[in-house]
């Protein structure tokens, strides 16, 4: 994958557009639009709650939950801070100070399932080796920080075994059915993206479950962190994930940075100069000795 393709895959908007044509994926993609005042207003009227997030970003940074409350009041939460507004114009003005000139998206809000009054979502790891088919190698729950709106581990979320988070909601047989469905969805997503980008080898699919257990694709990460699985007590899943991760990364050539190359060239050049100077000095000394010997003989 070249650098321009890698940059394109960092765009949440671009990845969403790649997924929508697939009939088996489209029903699970939340309504996602570009961040504008008109889109913000219409989506709040339609859904009541949305997420405003950077088009390019990681670790849940910059994500804001925006709500339209009763009596035409509005509010948004960013990290642990919540701010209220009397109208959508004031809301948009405040949000736009946060977004600045960066590109942001608005995504339909999902009322996620909870565990002990805390929201959680799911990471599905999908990987393949060079010649083999896609395989779901790991699935893990992410329990959000009690005062934050994101579940990401780097933002205070807690990785947990998915079965632990689901046991108060579903029987063991229903859990198994759901996990099978989530794994299959992850593989379908990877296969769809592979049509455009045939060389990538792994993705992490973030999925939220609503109160009817419908899966919603929150985000697809093309550079997923494998180490979240090391937080589980049972290390078997982590061992599988990390083995595929190493296979995917071992093909990348480790090159000497250009600065180091230039240093190496300069060093070789200097060594060559020193060697030439040494030879020149040695030859000069020999010539002087020969000249003195010649004078001694003539005298």
Tab-separated table of C-alpha atoms in Angstrom, residues 47-299:
chain	number	residue	atom	x	y	z
A	47	UNK	CA	-32.244	11.424	15.999
A	48	UNK	CA	-32.177	13.613	19.105
A	49	UNK	CA	-28.554	12.660	19.767
A	50	UNK	CA	-25.506	12.599	17.480
A	51	UNK	CA	-21.737	12.334	17.718
A	52	UNK	CA	-19.471	14.954	16.174
A	53	UNK	CA	-16.037	13.492	15.491
A	54	UNK	CA	-12.873	14.360	13.543
A	55	UNK	CA	-12.717	12.838	10.073
A	56	UNK	CA	-9.148	11.808	10.881
A	57	UNK	CA	-8.327	10.953	14.442
A	58	UNK	CA	-7.494	8.193	16.896
A	59	UNK	CA	-8.012	7.198	20.530
A	60	UNK	CA	-11.414	8.914	20.688
A	61	UNK	CA	-9.808	12.358	20.748
A	62	UNK	CA	-12.049	15.243	19.709
A	63	UNK	CA	-15.297	13.234	19.874
A	64	UNK	CA	-18.336	15.141	21.188
A	65	UNK	CA	-21.837	13.918	21.998
A	66	UNK	CA	-24.520	16.445	21.046
A	67	UNK	CA	-28.146	16.279	22.228
A	68	UNK	CA	-31.380	18.112	21.595
A	69	UNK	CA	-33.271	18.276	24.872
A	70	UNK	CA	-36.875	19.123	25.681
A	71	UNK	CA	-37.946	22.711	25.157
A	72	UNK	CA	-35.597	23.255	22.211
A	73	UNK	CA	-32.533	23.307	24.420
A	74	UNK	CA	-29.240	21.802	23.280
A	75	UNK	CA	-26.131	20.423	24.945
A	76	UNK	CA	-22.854	18.779	24.100
A	77	UNK	CA	-20.295	16.833	26.095
A	78	UNK	CA	-16.576	16.752	25.326
A	79	UNK	CA	-14.462	14.533	27.577
A	80	UNK	CA	-15.912	15.222	31.062
A	81	UNK	CA	-17.316	18.699	30.375
A	82	UNK	CA	-20.975	19.291	29.468
A	83	UNK	CA	-22.238	22.635	28.101
A	84	UNK	CA	-25.868	23.701	27.490
A	85	UNK	CA	-27.332	26.162	24.961
A	86	UNK	CA	-30.671	27.874	24.343
A	87	UNK	CA	-30.635	27.480	20.552
A	88	UNK	CA	-28.890	25.623	17.748
A	89	UNK	CA	-27.057	28.762	16.579
A	90	UNK	CA	-25.259	29.119	19.917
A	91	UNK	CA	-24.568	25.381	19.941
A	92	UNK	CA	-23.068	25.456	16.447
A	93	UNK	CA	-20.940	28.515	17.250
A	94	UNK	CA	-19.458	26.794	20.301
A	95	UNK	CA	-18.883	23.496	18.489
A	96	UNK	CA	-17.181	25.292	15.618
A	97	UNK	CA	-14.632	26.746	18.032
A	98	UNK	CA	-13.762	23.152	18.920
A	99	UNK	CA	-13.641	21.895	15.340
A	100	UNK	CA	-11.692	24.860	13.951
A	101	UNK	CA	-10.644	24.370	10.345
A	102	UNK	CA	-10.394	20.587	10.607
A	103	UNK	CA	-12.848	18.324	8.806
A	104	UNK	CA	-15.465	16.783	11.112
A	105	UNK	CA	-18.319	14.321	10.667
A	106	UNK	CA	-21.737	13.956	12.290
A	107	UNK	CA	-22.830	10.409	13.086
A	108	UNK	CA	-26.206	9.180	14.280
A	109	UNK	CA	-26.037	8.599	18.031
A	110	UNK	CA	-26.416	5.032	19.282
A	111	UNK	CA	-27.854	4.427	22.754
A	112	UNK	CA	-25.360	1.768	23.749
A	113	UNK	CA	-25.900	-1.127	26.108
A	114	UNK	CA	-24.604	-0.579	29.626
A	115	UNK	CA	-22.742	-2.590	32.205
A	116	UNK	CA	-23.033	-1.306	35.768
A	117	UNK	CA	-24.367	2.012	34.428
A	118	UNK	CA	-21.376	2.435	32.102
A	119	UNK	CA	-21.590	2.274	28.305
A	120	UNK	CA	-19.629	-0.347	26.432
A	121	UNK	CA	-18.811	-1.212	22.840
A	122	UNK	CA	-16.895	-3.988	21.084
A	123	UNK	CA	-13.653	-4.323	19.125
A	124	UNK	CA	-13.516	-7.113	16.530
A	125	UNK	CA	-10.005	-7.878	15.251
A	126	UNK	CA	-9.911	-9.254	11.693
A	127	UNK	CA	-6.595	-10.419	10.204
A	128	UNK	CA	-5.109	-12.586	7.481
A	129	UNK	CA	-1.738	-13.899	6.426
A	130	UNK	CA	-0.314	-13.268	2.952
A	131	UNK	CA	-2.275	-16.010	1.180
A	132	UNK	CA	-4.988	-17.098	3.603
A	133	UNK	CA	-8.574	-15.893	4.012
A	134	UNK	CA	-9.739	-13.270	6.478
A	135	UNK	CA	-10.213	-14.529	10.015
A	136	UNK	CA	-11.709	-12.971	13.125
A	137	UNK	CA	-8.835	-13.490	15.549
A	138	UNK	CA	-10.144	-11.600	18.560
A	139	UNK	CA	-13.199	-9.936	20.057
A	140	UNK	CA	-13.200	-7.834	23.210
A	141	UNK	CA	-15.483	-5.474	25.113
A	142	UNK	CA	-14.505	-1.902	26.010
A	143	UNK	CA	-16.187	-0.443	29.077
A	144	UNK	CA	-16.315	3.339	29.006
A	145	UNK	CA	-15.038	5.650	31.722
A	146	UNK	CA	-18.011	6.559	33.983
A	147	UNK	CA	-17.711	10.286	33.206
A	148	UNK	CA	-16.673	10.117	29.552
A	149	UNK	CA	-18.489	9.459	26.279
A	150	UNK	CA	-15.853	7.278	24.610
A	151	UNK	CA	-14.805	3.735	25.485
A	152	UNK	CA	-11.278	3.828	24.099
A	153	UNK	CA	-8.592	2.307	26.314
A	154	UNK	CA	-6.365	5.369	25.820
A	155	UNK	CA	-9.202	7.614	27.061
A	156	UNK	CA	-9.816	5.739	30.297
A	157	UNK	CA	-11.877	2.800	29.020
A	158	UNK	CA	-11.467	-0.691	30.471
A	159	UNK	CA	-10.916	-3.740	28.204
A	160	UNK	CA	-13.030	-6.696	29.339
A	161	UNK	CA	-14.075	-10.124	28.144
A	162	UNK	CA	-17.196	-9.576	26.041
A	163	UNK	CA	-19.022	-12.453	27.749
A	164	UNK	CA	-18.641	-10.629	31.077
A	165	UNK	CA	-20.366	-7.542	29.661
A	166	UNK	CA	-23.149	-9.493	27.956
A	167	UNK	CA	-24.049	-11.955	30.705
A	168	UNK	CA	-26.579	-9.622	32.356
A	169	UNK	CA	-28.277	-9.060	28.982
A	170	UNK	CA	-28.230	-12.418	27.175
A	171	UNK	CA	-28.159	-16.134	27.869
A	172	UNK	CA	-24.994	-18.054	26.950
A	173	UNK	CA	-26.580	-19.449	23.780
A	174	UNK	CA	-27.736	-15.968	22.691
A	175	UNK	CA	-24.280	-14.590	23.446
A	176	UNK	CA	-22.701	-17.244	21.218
A	177	UNK	CA	-25.120	-16.380	18.386
A	178	UNK	CA	-24.366	-12.669	18.699
A	179	UNK	CA	-20.582	-13.151	18.817
A	180	UNK	CA	-20.773	-15.356	15.722
A	181	UNK	CA	-22.729	-12.602	13.946
A	182	UNK	CA	-20.216	-9.922	14.968
A	183	UNK	CA	-17.258	-12.004	13.791
A	184	UNK	CA	-18.964	-12.616	10.436
A	185	UNK	CA	-19.710	-8.892	10.059
A	186	UNK	CA	-16.056	-8.072	10.721
A	187	UNK	CA	-14.903	-10.488	8.010
A	188	UNK	CA	-17.450	-9.060	5.543
A	189	UNK	CA	-16.156	-5.537	6.222
A	190	UNK	CA	-12.538	-6.603	5.678
A	191	UNK	CA	-13.440	-8.336	2.407
A	192	UNK	CA	-15.289	-5.242	1.194
A	193	UNK	CA	-12.357	-2.918	1.921
A	194	UNK	CA	-9.967	-5.387	0.286
A	195	UNK	CA	-11.699	-4.805	-3.060
A	196	UNK	CA	-10.222	-1.305	-3.072
A	197	UNK	CA	-7.093	-1.979	-1.016
A	198	UNK	CA	-5.959	-5.551	-1.773
A	199	UNK	CA	-2.727	-5.463	0.222
A	200	UNK	CA	-3.785	-4.559	3.736
A	201	UNK	CA	-3.768	-7.372	6.281
A	202	UNK	CA	-5.710	-6.352	9.386
A	203	UNK	CA	-8.508	-4.145	10.703
A	204	UNK	CA	-10.139	-3.429	14.030
A	205	UNK	CA	-13.906	-2.916	13.778
A	206	UNK	CA	-15.552	-0.936	16.582
A	207	UNK	CA	-19.170	-1.991	17.020
A	208	UNK	CA	-21.859	-0.637	19.329
A	209	UNK	CA	-24.926	-2.602	20.385
A	210	UNK	CA	-28.185	-0.753	20.924
A	211	UNK	CA	-30.891	-1.885	23.337
A	212	UNK	CA	-32.326	-4.298	20.763
A	213	UNK	CA	-28.827	-5.821	20.279
A	214	UNK	CA	-28.528	-4.421	16.761
A	215	UNK	CA	-24.837	-3.988	15.874
A	216	UNK	CA	-23.762	-0.561	14.592
A	217	UNK	CA	-20.390	0.033	12.949
A	218	UNK	CA	-18.944	2.962	14.865
A	219	UNK	CA	-15.560	2.953	13.171
A	220	UNK	CA	-13.104	0.809	11.194
A	221	UNK	CA	-9.439	1.085	12.169
A	222	UNK	CA	-6.826	0.040	9.614
A	223	UNK	CA	-3.982	0.320	12.148
A	224	UNK	CA	-5.492	-1.487	15.132
A	225	UNK	CA	-3.636	-1.816	18.415
A	226	UNK	CA	-3.165	-5.536	19.192
A	227	UNK	CA	-2.079	-4.961	22.781
A	228	UNK	CA	-5.585	-4.274	24.093
A	229	UNK	CA	-6.094	-8.057	23.994
A	230	UNK	CA	-3.190	-8.494	26.393
A	231	UNK	CA	-5.402	-6.925	29.081
A	232	UNK	CA	-7.527	-10.092	29.208
A	233	UNK	CA	-6.715	-12.727	31.824
A	234	UNK	CA	-6.924	-15.466	29.194
A	235	UNK	CA	-3.930	-14.796	26.921
A	236	UNK	CA	-4.873	-17.278	24.165
A	237	UNK	CA	-6.697	-14.622	22.124
A	238	UNK	CA	-3.801	-12.191	22.500
A	239	UNK	CA	-1.280	-14.796	21.346
A	240	UNK	CA	-3.267	-15.379	18.161
A	241	UNK	CA	-3.767	-11.673	17.463
A	242	UNK	CA	-0.114	-10.784	18.039
A	243	UNK	CA	1.151	-13.642	15.858
A	244	UNK	CA	-0.910	-12.372	12.901
A	245	UNK	CA	0.110	-8.791	13.699
A	246	UNK	CA	3.790	-9.737	13.524
A	247	UNK	CA	3.272	-11.519	10.206
A	248	UNK	CA	1.586	-8.409	8.803
A	249	UNK	CA	4.431	-6.163	9.938
A	250	UNK	CA	7.472	-8.314	9.179
A	251	UNK	CA	7.129	-7.644	5.435
A	252	UNK	CA	7.758	-3.944	5.994
A	253	UNK	CA	11.371	-3.141	5.111
A	254	UNK	CA	13.399	-1.488	7.831
A	255	UNK	CA	15.334	1.197	5.978
A	256	UNK	CA	18.064	3.487	7.216
A	257	UNK	CA	16.603	7.012	7.552
A	258	UNK	CA	17.929	9.426	4.923
A	259	UNK	CA	19.673	11.501	7.602
A	260	UNK	CA	21.583	8.424	8.796
A	261	UNK	CA	22.380	7.475	5.203
A	262	UNK	CA	23.839	10.934	4.613
A	263	UNK	CA	25.864	10.628	7.810
A	264	UNK	CA	27.159	7.249	6.674
A	265	UNK	CA	28.081	8.653	3.248
A	266	UNK	CA	29.783	11.634	4.859
A	267	UNK	CA	31.697	9.327	7.194
A	268	UNK	CA	32.860	7.161	4.280
A	269	UNK	CA	33.844	10.281	2.370
A	270	UNK	CA	35.792	11.638	5.337
A	271	UNK	CA	37.465	8.276	5.870
A	272	UNK	CA	38.456	8.274	2.203
A	273	UNK	CA	39.848	11.804	2.533
A	274	UNK	CA	41.765	10.848	5.679
A	275	UNK	CA	43.180	7.807	3.916
A	276	UNK	CA	44.242	9.883	0.892
A	277	UNK	CA	45.734	12.564	3.140
A	278	UNK	CA	47.587	9.889	5.092
A	279	UNK	CA	48.978	8.382	1.894
A	280	UNK	CA	49.902	11.843	0.619
A	281	UNK	CA	51.693	12.741	3.862
A	282	UNK	CA	53.516	9.405	3.852
A	283	UNK	CA	54.646	9.914	0.251
A	284	UNK	CA	55.802	13.461	1.074
A	285	UNK	CA	57.880	12.226	4.039
A	286	UNK	CA	59.503	9.516	1.901
A	287	UNK	CA	60.388	12.089	-0.776
A	288	UNK	CA	62.048	14.373	1.808
A	289	UNK	CA	64.124	11.470	3.205
A	290	UNK	CA	65.312	10.529	-0.289
A	291	UNK	CA	66.282	14.151	-0.997
A	292	UNK	CA	68.366	14.377	2.218
A	293	UNK	CA	70.127	11.103	1.447
A	294	UNK	CA	71.020	12.385	-2.045
A	295	UNK	CA	72.528	15.600	-0.592
A	296	UNK	CA	74.599	13.612	1.937
A	297	UNK	CA	76.139	11.499	-0.829
A	298	UNK	CA	77.044	14.517	-2.999
A	299	UNK	CA	78.755	16.252	-0.070
